[in-house]
Amino acid sequence: MKILVAISNVPDTTTKIQFSDNNTKFNAAGVTFIINPYDEWYALVRALELKEANLAEKVTLIHVGLPDGDATIRKGLALGADDAVRIDAEGPDSFFVADQIAAYAKEKGYELILTGKETINYNGSSVAGMIAGVLDYPLISLATKLDIAGGKLTAEHDVDGGSRVVECELPAVISCAKGMAEQRIPNMRGIMAARTKPLEVVKPINSPEVSGPLTSVKSFDLNPGRTSCKMLGEDQMDELVKLLHTEAKVI
Amino acid sequence: MVLVYTEINKNRVKKSSLECVQYASKIAALTGGGVTALVNQASAEHLEELGKAGATAILNMNNESLNADHMLSCAAVEQAVKQCGAKVIVFAFDIAGKAIAPRLSARLKAGLVAGAIDYPVVNGSTFEVKKNVFSGKANAIYTIHSEVKIISLLPNSFPVVLGENKATIQDFQPDLSAVKSRITIKETKSNATGGMVPLPEAELVVSAGRGMKGPENWGMIEELANSLGATTACSRPVADLHWRPHHEHVGQTGVAIRPNLYIAVGISGAIQHLAGVNGSKTIVVINNDKEAPFFKSADYGILGDAFTVIPKLTEAIKKFKANQN
Ligand SMILES: Cc1cc2nc3c(=O)[nH]c(=O)nc-3n(C[C@H](O)[C@H](O)[C@H](O)COP(=O)(O)OP(=O)(O)OC[C@H]3O[C@@H](n4cnc5c(N)ncnc54)[C@H](O)[C@@H]3O)c2cc1C
Ligand SMILES: Nc1ncnc2c1ncn2[C@@H]1O[C@H](COP(=O)(O)O)[C@@H](O)[C@H]1O
């Protein structure tokens, strides 16, 4: 069985967010890009562990994006993925991205597709469910554990007020959250090997059923955040309670 | 027609579902048509509540198996869309909404905005919908171009005000025979929340971090939460160290919440922590380091030792509550 891991290229979590072109584009100047943390720490590392346990033959990375994502893809190869493919298109929306990944997975016979639980830039939590929808595969959403036994998956995932252990037949799509695996640091050998591992670049497919993007971003604005903090001393707790009641009106 | 996916949990209509019904009734006022709520196994009281929140019609299903696999619930929603001719479908951006709405979007080729925080602006045949991006640091306005539109609403974005409206109720039996579920449930585990409101729905939250030194000191955090009727939460290291259960962990990797009041005790305010809580209406920070970054993101700050401040705050709240009664 081959595993396809969908990785997204996102600004480092500590980036100061800025926009350009009249607030219609993310300003990438001087920004460090990383593999979306959930895709790396959970989806990719768990896929590698399954391969190391001889439960999978191969781990392939897939990224939908432009050449500026190649450095991020190489980081994934350095962690131990066997090869990678980049669908050469600026993903205008989640459905477009999912449709591309679904088409590739189907054509190349990947039975297990892993994604992160959400991207830290667009926070959609959408791509995994859309891939499952396009392919009519089951989805295990927000999975915190994943195993393979007897050709079947066992997984634990979050549900309202708790979690659930399920068994699932392949093929399937899994969105991965904290708990699934531990972060790994790439070693020198991995980094050297990554330089020569295959990174295939393919043209996007055209879905016959949709003529244009289903959604697009019109504009961005920064959240102003909080501007002033009212400071109180430890002996002013009655005052604080009063402010929470009369000023903030939250109690 | 606007269709809303609603859920019953622990014998209550979920708060996020009521928010969605109300949100949908605002959309219906903009586009014309009514609001149909789709629900499974609702009682007479649940149906009445959905009506009061603004549903004009309710499709009530009675199908135990639906909850087993989102593939089944998605098929049910799809048939409800056909039945009522919905052009807009609203979900909560919660566990079910994150699984079903994207699948439905792919099946109907209907554009989805996931995690909306405001009403759509109707612009000809398109909708413009605002959502948080970059983990709350910014917002984006998305245009939905497709004819059928799907929006999932970020919980706690709007208050619910119940009215006197009564919905027409119809039994609805979707035909799921063509859907082959490939998921078998082996075990279901419940979080031990000790009767507190679940974190994603909580309006009042008391959260504590590594500044509390060890799990043995959580008694005073629980007592503070108790005095307010709040739910407890924690920072990530606290969950990683097993001082508190994982379901209490808030932030980028944990649960994202937006309560009315978030009290953070002994939490430094790292950007990844803020990502999960900066949507809170009011933030109170208690920290003994005046350089703690969290003060920059707080409305009220108390510079002091948590171990002396917390008992005093708890006492002040108890006094306030006693005076109110
Ligand atoms: C990709 C990524 C994702 C992450 N996701 C999350 C996440 O989801 N949630 C999360 O919380 N973190 C997350 N983190 C970790 C985050 O960066 C911080 O390390 C973490 O939030 C710090 O937790 P803390 O504030 O409890 O501990 P500390 O940073 O150790 O802060 C303790 C605070 O307590 C104060 N203090 C100490 N003693 C007292 C006292 N007696 N009285 C009052 N105050 C006291 C100190 O001044 C300090 O400010 C993530 C990190 C990364 C890299
Ligand atoms: N452009 C992309 N290329 C490859 N995978 C992606 C891309 N965007 C999102 N994903 C995957 O889909 C997951 C969920 O993304 P989102 O729906 O945007 O929150 C991510 O964690 C990735 O695993």
XYZ file of C-alpha atoms and ligand atoms in Angstrom:
652
model
C 0.000 0.000 0.000
C 1.195 3.494 -0.883
C 0.481 6.563 1.250
C -0.026 10.037 -0.179
C 0.591 12.882 2.277
C -0.821 16.295 1.325
C 1.417 19.101 2.503
C 0.717 22.775 2.471
C 3.334 25.552 2.420
C 2.562 28.134 5.122
C 4.209 31.104 6.835
C 6.008 30.182 10.054
C 3.649 30.443 13.072
C 5.430 33.520 14.454
C 5.187 35.534 11.200
C 3.956 39.094 11.407
C 1.118 39.036 8.908
C 1.018 41.774 6.251
C -0.877 42.239 3.026
C -0.039 43.951 -0.256
C -1.768 45.010 -3.479
C -4.442 46.973 -1.715
C -4.992 44.212 0.870
C -5.751 41.573 -1.724
C -2.558 39.507 -1.410
C -0.512 38.032 1.428
C 2.829 39.831 1.549
C 5.446 37.071 1.479
C 8.443 39.414 1.549
C 10.909 38.261 4.214
C 8.581 35.511 5.448
C 9.928 32.045 6.353
C 7.763 29.276 4.961
C 7.367 25.878 6.597
C 5.396 22.684 6.080
C 2.025 23.228 7.737
C 2.701 21.857 11.266
C -0.158 19.305 11.310
C 0.894 17.951 7.920
C 4.476 17.543 9.053
C 4.298 16.478 12.705
C 1.286 14.254 12.466
C 0.416 13.164 8.914
C 3.927 12.814 7.512
C 5.628 11.395 10.610
C 2.855 8.828 11.121
C 3.082 7.816 7.452
C 6.843 7.333 7.872
C 6.308 5.250 11.010
C 3.840 3.009 9.159
C 6.384 2.520 6.405
C 9.133 1.774 8.911
C 6.858 -0.867 10.441
C 6.505 -2.427 6.978
C 2.818 -1.552 6.857
C 3.234 0.683 3.817
C 5.531 0.478 0.809
C 5.986 4.081 -0.036
C 5.275 7.610 1.222
C 4.725 10.286 -1.413
C 4.265 13.994 -0.719
C 1.818 16.022 -2.768
C 1.648 19.794 -2.855
C -0.578 22.006 -4.970
C 1.272 25.242 -5.552
C 3.920 27.211 -7.403
C 7.709 26.589 -7.510
C 8.242 28.692 -4.374
C 6.913 25.679 -2.444
C 9.763 23.414 -3.589
C 12.028 24.256 -0.626
C 9.217 23.210 1.726
C 8.688 19.973 -0.214
C 12.430 19.206 0.132
C 12.066 19.541 3.912
C 9.462 16.785 3.800
C 11.773 14.630 1.706
C 14.556 15.272 4.244
C 12.297 13.886 6.969
C 12.093 10.642 5.016
C 9.357 10.729 2.368
C 10.355 8.703 -0.709
C 9.310 11.104 -3.418
C 7.095 14.084 -4.110
C 4.811 15.606 -6.671
C 3.879 19.249 -7.075
C 0.763 20.144 -9.015
C 1.900 23.317 -10.678
C -0.929 25.756 -9.974
C -1.744 28.459 -7.519
C -4.571 26.807 -5.590
C -7.313 29.402 -5.852
C -9.568 27.575 -3.443
C -9.881 24.467 -1.264
C -12.033 22.590 -3.752
C -9.504 23.155 -6.513
C -6.695 21.842 -4.284
C -8.754 18.821 -3.187
C -9.828 18.023 -6.736
C -6.193 17.998 -7.900
C -5.085 15.748 -5.041
C -8.037 13.403 -5.576
C -7.326 13.057 -9.291
C -3.646 12.301 -8.699
C -4.350 9.773 -5.928
C -6.855 7.941 -8.087
C -4.695 7.840 -11.184
C -1.651 6.560 -9.303
C -3.521 4.148 -7.029
C -2.855 5.637 -3.581
C -5.157 3.916 -1.106
C -4.446 6.063 1.915
C -4.421 9.853 1.780
C -3.311 11.784 4.855
C -3.786 15.518 5.428
C -3.334 17.840 8.399
C -6.394 18.884 10.406
C -6.193 22.421 9.000
C -3.787 24.898 7.440
C -2.553 27.593 9.790
C -2.989 30.280 7.133
C -6.512 29.654 5.795
C -7.841 27.528 8.660
C -10.305 25.734 6.407
C -10.326 22.154 7.730
C -11.878 21.480 4.359
C -9.461 19.826 1.959
C -9.606 16.307 3.489
C -13.415 16.154 3.415
C -13.461 17.473 -0.128
C -10.976 14.837 -1.328
C -13.183 12.192 0.306
C -16.228 13.741 -1.379
C -14.661 13.759 -4.856
C -13.488 10.137 -4.582
C -16.440 8.863 -2.527
C -13.981 7.534 0.074
C -14.610 7.406 3.818
C -13.090 10.222 5.869
C -11.782 9.918 9.392
C -11.737 13.488 10.499
C -9.515 14.881 13.303
C -7.789 11.564 13.906
C -5.416 11.336 16.880
C -4.284 7.716 16.348
C -3.865 5.598 13.230
C -2.862 1.978 12.726
C -3.099 -0.656 10.024
C -3.886 -4.300 10.702
C -5.123 -7.014 8.362
C -5.559 -4.589 5.473
C -7.829 -2.384 7.584
C -7.284 0.902 9.354
C -7.961 1.417 13.023
C -8.115 5.004 14.145
C -9.209 7.130 17.026
C -10.776 10.484 16.279
C -12.530 13.321 18.056
C -16.301 13.470 18.325
C -18.473 15.875 20.333
C -17.589 15.481 23.979
C -15.120 12.645 23.501
C -13.511 10.364 21.002
C -14.254 7.241 19.053
C -12.240 4.217 17.976
C -13.196 3.065 14.484
C -12.201 0.469 11.943
C -12.209 1.507 8.332
C -11.669 -0.206 5.006
C -9.227 1.154 2.473
C -9.152 3.358 0.452
C -9.639 6.230 2.899
C -8.789 9.830 3.698
C -7.578 10.785 7.185
C -7.134 14.296 8.595
C -4.489 14.191 11.304
C -4.381 16.042 14.637
C -2.217 16.102 17.738
C -1.546 12.691 19.272
C -0.903 10.846 16.021
C 2.911 11.106 16.196
C 5.769 13.159 17.588
C 7.680 15.828 15.721
C 10.954 14.674 14.110
C 14.036 16.711 13.336
C 15.618 15.923 9.964
C 19.222 14.676 10.176
C 22.134 15.508 7.886
C 21.810 12.258 5.947
C 18.151 12.974 5.298
C 18.889 16.503 4.160
C 21.586 15.290 1.739
C 19.371 12.488 0.414
C 16.467 14.915 -0.110
C 18.434 16.792 -2.768
C 18.359 13.867 -5.149
C 14.953 12.395 -4.354
C 12.414 12.682 -7.191
C 10.152 15.775 -7.200
C 7.799 15.485 -10.131
C 6.015 18.605 -11.393
C 2.710 18.006 -13.156
C 0.134 20.230 -14.825
C -3.213 20.650 -13.088
C -6.192 18.733 -14.435
C -9.362 20.479 -15.508
C -12.414 19.241 -13.735
C -15.123 18.950 -16.390
C -17.880 19.884 -13.961
C -16.583 23.235 -12.713
C -15.730 26.127 -14.964
C -14.017 28.414 -12.459
C -13.070 28.516 -8.791
C -15.987 27.968 -6.421
C -14.618 30.589 -4.030
C -11.941 33.280 -4.096
C -10.494 35.774 -1.652
C -11.638 39.323 -2.339
C -9.664 41.116 0.369
C -7.908 40.791 3.705
C -7.810 42.924 6.786
C -5.718 42.679 9.914
C -7.390 42.132 13.244
C -6.526 45.221 15.242
C -6.266 43.141 18.392
C -6.378 44.735 21.812
C -4.852 48.143 22.216
C -4.844 48.756 25.916
C -4.891 46.552 28.967
C -6.356 47.927 32.172
C -3.948 46.942 34.963
C -5.220 46.184 38.465
C -3.471 45.266 41.701
C -4.031 42.043 43.643
C -6.174 43.885 46.171
C -8.594 45.194 43.553
C -10.503 41.983 42.883
C -13.870 43.514 43.822
C -13.088 46.267 41.335
C -12.245 43.672 38.657
C -15.509 41.804 39.227
C -17.397 45.092 38.976
C -15.672 45.958 35.697
C -16.449 42.514 34.273
C -20.084 43.090 35.188
C -20.640 46.733 34.276
C -17.993 47.540 31.657
C -17.285 44.263 29.839
C -20.777 42.901 30.633
C -19.589 39.312 30.583
C -20.716 38.194 34.026
C -34.635 28.318 0.842
C -31.836 28.082 3.397
C -31.166 24.628 4.856
C -29.495 24.298 8.260
C -27.833 21.151 9.563
C -28.618 20.908 13.285
C -27.736 18.422 15.997
C -28.999 17.214 19.332
C -26.336 16.417 21.887
C -26.927 15.207 25.442
C -30.644 15.733 24.945
C -30.221 19.423 24.043
C -30.256 21.211 20.728
C -26.618 22.209 20.404
C -26.049 25.887 21.054
C -24.060 26.132 17.846
C -27.067 24.677 15.995
C -29.362 27.376 17.381
C -26.804 29.994 16.314
C -26.849 28.517 12.818
C -30.645 28.602 12.622
C -30.649 32.241 13.642
C -27.841 33.028 11.185
C -29.815 31.257 8.450
C -32.918 33.306 9.190
C -30.883 36.484 8.597
C -29.720 35.055 5.264
C -33.292 34.137 4.366
C -34.296 37.725 5.098
C -31.656 38.874 2.577
C -32.405 36.349 -0.165
C -36.083 35.583 0.390
C -37.515 32.163 1.253
C -37.658 30.335 4.542
C -35.363 28.378 6.800
C -35.529 24.587 6.932
C -33.742 22.876 9.790
C -32.650 19.284 9.291
C -32.414 17.327 12.515
C -32.197 13.705 13.630
C -34.294 12.217 16.424
C -35.554 15.482 17.869
C -38.153 15.518 20.646
C -41.159 17.852 20.791
C -39.187 20.328 22.923
C -36.208 20.277 20.573
C -38.497 20.970 17.630
C -40.137 23.833 19.476
C -36.748 25.351 20.298
C -35.584 25.134 16.686
C -38.773 26.958 15.689
C -38.206 29.658 18.279
C -34.671 30.165 16.950
C -36.155 30.937 13.521
C -36.730 27.708 11.569
C -39.871 27.962 9.441
C -39.818 24.262 8.586
C -38.152 21.245 10.161
C -37.274 17.960 8.550
C -37.070 15.485 11.424
C -35.308 12.226 10.686
C -35.429 9.120 12.792
C -32.351 7.157 11.961
C -30.047 5.736 14.598
C -27.354 4.797 12.063
C -26.794 8.349 10.792
C -24.328 9.256 13.498
C -22.063 6.338 12.679
C -20.490 7.810 9.554
C -20.459 11.326 8.120
C -20.860 9.774 4.688
C -24.401 8.833 5.719
C -25.253 12.232 7.186
C -23.889 13.902 4.074
C -26.170 11.796 1.875
C -29.101 12.742 4.117
C -28.286 16.446 3.799
C -27.971 16.046 0.035
C -31.475 14.591 -0.172
C -32.824 17.336 2.061
C -31.231 19.938 -0.236
C -33.115 18.382 -3.161
C -36.365 18.085 -1.260
C -36.510 21.722 -0.186
C -34.635 23.235 -3.132
C -32.046 24.876 -0.890
C -29.607 27.295 -2.488
C -27.766 28.008 0.771
C -26.740 25.394 3.330
C -25.517 26.366 6.799
C -23.460 24.206 9.176
C -21.669 24.945 12.432
C -17.882 24.947 12.075
C -17.678 22.128 14.630
C -16.776 18.453 14.539
C -19.677 17.425 12.312
C -19.570 20.582 10.194
C -15.869 20.119 9.498
C -16.533 16.610 8.200
C -19.849 16.976 6.348
C -19.740 20.465 4.793
C -16.565 19.846 2.712
C -17.888 16.507 1.440
C -21.175 18.142 0.483
C -19.268 20.987 -1.175
C -17.365 18.511 -3.343
C -20.480 16.540 -4.221
C -22.641 19.536 -5.129
C -19.751 21.609 -6.531
C -20.965 24.267 -4.150
C -18.453 26.799 -2.797
C -17.810 26.570 0.959
C -16.650 29.233 3.375
C -15.535 27.396 6.509
C -15.611 29.289 9.809
C -17.646 32.394 8.863
C -17.838 35.153 11.481
C -20.329 37.523 9.873
C -23.473 37.586 7.746
C -22.899 37.282 4.016
C -23.183 40.337 1.796
C -25.308 39.390 -1.190
C -23.803 40.806 -4.347
C -25.801 39.749 -7.426
C -25.420 35.982 -7.719
C -22.413 35.870 -5.370
C -22.036 35.980 -1.599
C -19.220 37.729 0.199
C -18.452 36.091 3.532
C -15.949 37.072 6.201
C -13.863 34.534 8.102
C -10.786 34.477 10.351
C -7.515 33.583 8.660
C -3.933 33.252 9.885
C -5.240 31.765 13.148
C -7.180 34.875 14.099
C -4.493 37.423 13.212
C -6.454 38.574 10.161
C -9.801 38.263 8.385
C -10.523 37.531 4.766
C -13.597 38.240 2.684
C -14.332 35.271 0.471
C -16.546 35.459 -2.592
C -18.662 32.355 -3.237
C -19.250 32.104 -6.981
C -21.245 28.878 -7.304
C -25.028 28.817 -7.530
C -25.408 26.702 -4.388
C -23.514 28.108 -1.429
C -22.345 26.495 1.794
C -21.329 28.386 4.905
C -20.117 26.933 8.183
C -20.406 29.327 11.072
C -17.762 29.738 13.771
C -19.435 28.846 17.109
C -20.067 31.687 19.593
C -20.020 34.331 16.855
C -23.604 35.454 17.489
C -25.850 35.395 20.546
C -29.093 33.444 20.286
C -32.364 35.230 20.961
C -35.392 32.936 20.945
C -38.678 34.310 19.591
C -42.224 32.958 19.337
C -42.022 31.440 15.882
C -43.448 27.948 15.274
C -42.076 25.714 12.546
C -44.010 23.275 10.401
C -42.713 19.808 11.131
C -42.318 16.999 8.689
C -40.952 13.484 9.121
C -38.121 12.919 6.719
C -36.740 9.518 5.812
C -33.738 9.853 3.540
C -33.012 6.774 1.444
C -29.515 5.721 2.400
C -29.561 2.288 0.782
C -27.089 3.340 -1.915
C -24.504 4.591 0.576
C -22.020 1.958 1.641
C -20.429 2.971 4.921
C -16.953 1.510 5.350
C -16.509 2.619 8.934
C -17.281 0.407 11.961
C -17.353 1.921 15.429
C -15.381 -0.139 17.922
C -15.518 2.034 21.027
C -16.800 5.416 22.162
C -15.041 7.358 24.914
C -16.413 10.381 26.768
C -14.304 13.207 28.102
C -14.603 13.520 31.863
C -15.862 17.090 32.088
C -17.486 16.798 35.483
C -20.715 18.431 34.325
C -19.050 21.553 32.915
C -20.281 23.065 29.654
C -18.111 21.588 26.871
C -15.207 23.889 25.986
C -16.242 24.776 22.427
C -19.635 25.993 23.705
C -18.492 27.599 26.951
C -19.154 31.316 27.450
C -16.903 31.556 30.500
C -13.512 29.874 30.609
C -10.819 29.750 33.302
C -7.512 28.562 31.867
C -4.163 27.957 33.506
C -0.606 27.306 32.371
C 2.785 26.206 33.541
C 2.817 29.069 36.046
C 0.646 26.864 38.292
C 3.762 24.722 38.964
C 2.047 21.334 39.177
C -1.258 19.446 38.886
C -1.685 19.463 42.674
C -2.402 23.205 42.479
C -5.406 22.974 40.178
C -7.869 22.905 43.057
C -7.938 26.691 43.236
C -8.405 26.941 39.435
C -11.380 24.587 39.651
C -12.794 26.558 42.539
C -12.511 29.808 40.600
C -14.187 28.163 37.599
C -16.886 26.789 39.858
C -17.644 30.162 41.391
C -18.318 31.513 37.885
C -19.917 28.441 36.356
C -17.005 28.423 33.930
C -15.282 25.599 32.061
C -11.591 24.894 32.716
C -8.929 24.917 30.028
C -5.129 24.812 29.901
C -2.067 25.623 27.819
C -0.358 22.991 25.752
C 2.605 22.161 28.003
C 0.158 21.521 30.839
C -1.615 18.876 28.739
C 1.686 17.487 27.431
C 2.920 17.086 31.020
C -0.350 15.263 31.822
C -1.239 17.787 34.501
C -4.614 18.147 32.782
C -6.509 16.040 30.199
C -5.812 16.719 26.519
C -9.334 17.859 25.721
C -8.715 20.947 27.886
C -5.781 22.124 25.767
C -6.563 25.334 23.860
C -4.568 27.040 21.130
C -3.398 26.404 17.648
C -2.899 22.663 18.119
C -5.730 22.264 20.592
C -9.274 23.608 20.628
C -9.967 27.106 19.303
C -12.514 28.889 21.484
C -14.195 32.288 21.620
C -15.947 32.606 24.967
C -17.289 35.868 26.366
C -14.719 35.742 29.167
C -11.317 34.068 29.111
C -9.293 34.197 32.335
C -5.671 33.126 31.776
C -3.654 32.269 34.875
C 0.108 31.704 34.673
C 0.091 31.502 30.882
C 2.781 33.485 29.057
C 0.667 34.228 25.975
C 2.710 32.579 23.216
C 1.424 33.303 19.746
C 0.299 29.674 19.297
C -1.724 29.908 22.495
C -3.282 33.217 21.437
C -4.266 31.668 18.105
C -6.870 29.583 19.921
C -8.232 32.223 22.285
C -7.850 35.689 20.788
C -11.422 35.591 19.521
C -12.645 35.789 23.146
C -14.703 38.889 23.861
C -12.934 39.788 27.109
C -9.559 38.506 28.274
C -8.262 38.722 31.860
C -4.603 37.858 32.391
C -3.067 36.997 35.773
C 0.723 36.787 35.673
C 3.624 37.698 37.968
C 5.886 38.856 35.137
C 5.046 42.320 33.880
C 6.803 41.482 30.596
C 4.514 38.496 29.919
C 3.372 38.936 26.295
C -0.197 38.010 27.223
C -0.738 41.462 28.808
C -0.542 42.949 25.285
C -3.524 40.844 24.259
C -5.584 41.346 27.407
C -8.419 43.687 28.381
C -7.692 43.443 32.107
C -4.395 42.468 33.673
C -3.448 41.583 37.217
C 0.268 41.669 37.951
C 0.710 39.311 40.861
C 1.290 35.829 42.165
C -1.490 33.504 41.059
C -1.373 31.736 44.388
C -2.495 34.875 46.218
C -4.617 36.441 43.434
C -6.814 33.427 42.641
C -8.280 32.919 46.124
C -9.013 36.650 46.326
C -10.685 36.679 42.929
C -12.751 33.614 43.812
C -13.877 35.275 46.996
C -14.807 38.490 45.165
C -16.860 36.525 42.649
C -18.669 34.578 45.377
C -19.502 37.862 47.097
C -20.762 39.343 43.837
C -22.925 36.296 43.124
C -24.342 36.320 46.648
C -25.302 39.987 46.293
C -27.007 39.351 42.984
C -29.341 36.724 44.384
C 3.561 25.016 16.171
C 3.311 25.207 17.635
C 2.026 25.011 18.105
C 1.736 25.257 19.450
N 0.444 25.126 19.865
C 0.126 25.496 21.124
C -1.236 25.471 21.577
O -2.145 25.046 20.859
N -1.520 25.908 22.820
C -0.554 26.370 23.682
O -0.902 26.772 24.796
N 0.736 26.365 23.299
C 1.098 25.932 22.051
N 2.406 25.938 21.687
C 3.430 26.216 22.721
C 3.623 27.705 22.976
O 4.576 28.221 22.085
C 4.123 27.940 24.425
O 5.286 27.194 24.628
C 3.101 27.577 25.498
O 1.847 28.168 25.214
C 3.589 28.051 26.858
O 2.728 27.588 27.862
P 2.566 28.351 29.244
O 2.230 29.768 28.965
O 1.658 27.549 30.085
O 4.026 28.205 29.882
P 5.217 29.250 30.015
O 5.591 29.827 28.713
O 6.255 28.535 30.807
O 4.598 30.434 30.862
C 4.300 30.370 32.225
C 3.843 31.746 32.640
O 3.424 31.705 33.983
C 3.889 32.861 34.648
N 4.018 32.531 36.078
C 4.937 31.743 36.687
N 4.691 31.664 38.004
C 3.588 32.406 38.239
C 2.864 32.737 39.422
N 3.214 32.235 40.607
N 1.812 33.550 39.295
C 1.442 34.058 38.085
N 2.087 33.786 36.951
C 3.159 32.960 37.027
C 5.210 33.186 33.990
O 5.523 34.564 34.150
C 4.913 32.825 32.535
O 4.406 33.929 31.824
C 2.758 25.654 20.348
C 4.050 25.810 19.879
C 4.351 25.575 18.549
C 5.752 25.775 18.060
N -2.071 23.607 -1.464
C -2.087 22.426 -0.839
N -1.355 21.387 -1.306
C -1.381 20.172 -0.685
N -2.109 19.916 0.413
C -2.859 20.910 0.919
C -2.898 22.213 0.325
N -3.743 22.984 1.046
C -4.214 22.194 2.050
N -3.686 20.953 1.988
C -3.925 19.816 2.904
O -5.233 19.913 3.436
C -5.197 20.088 4.853
C -6.336 20.979 5.313
O -6.241 22.249 4.699
P -7.388 23.345 4.858
O -8.638 22.719 4.394
O -6.942 24.476 3.985
O -7.398 23.717 6.310
C -3.802 20.620 5.131
O -3.416 20.335 6.464
C -2.980 19.876 4.093
O -2.695 18.548 4.511
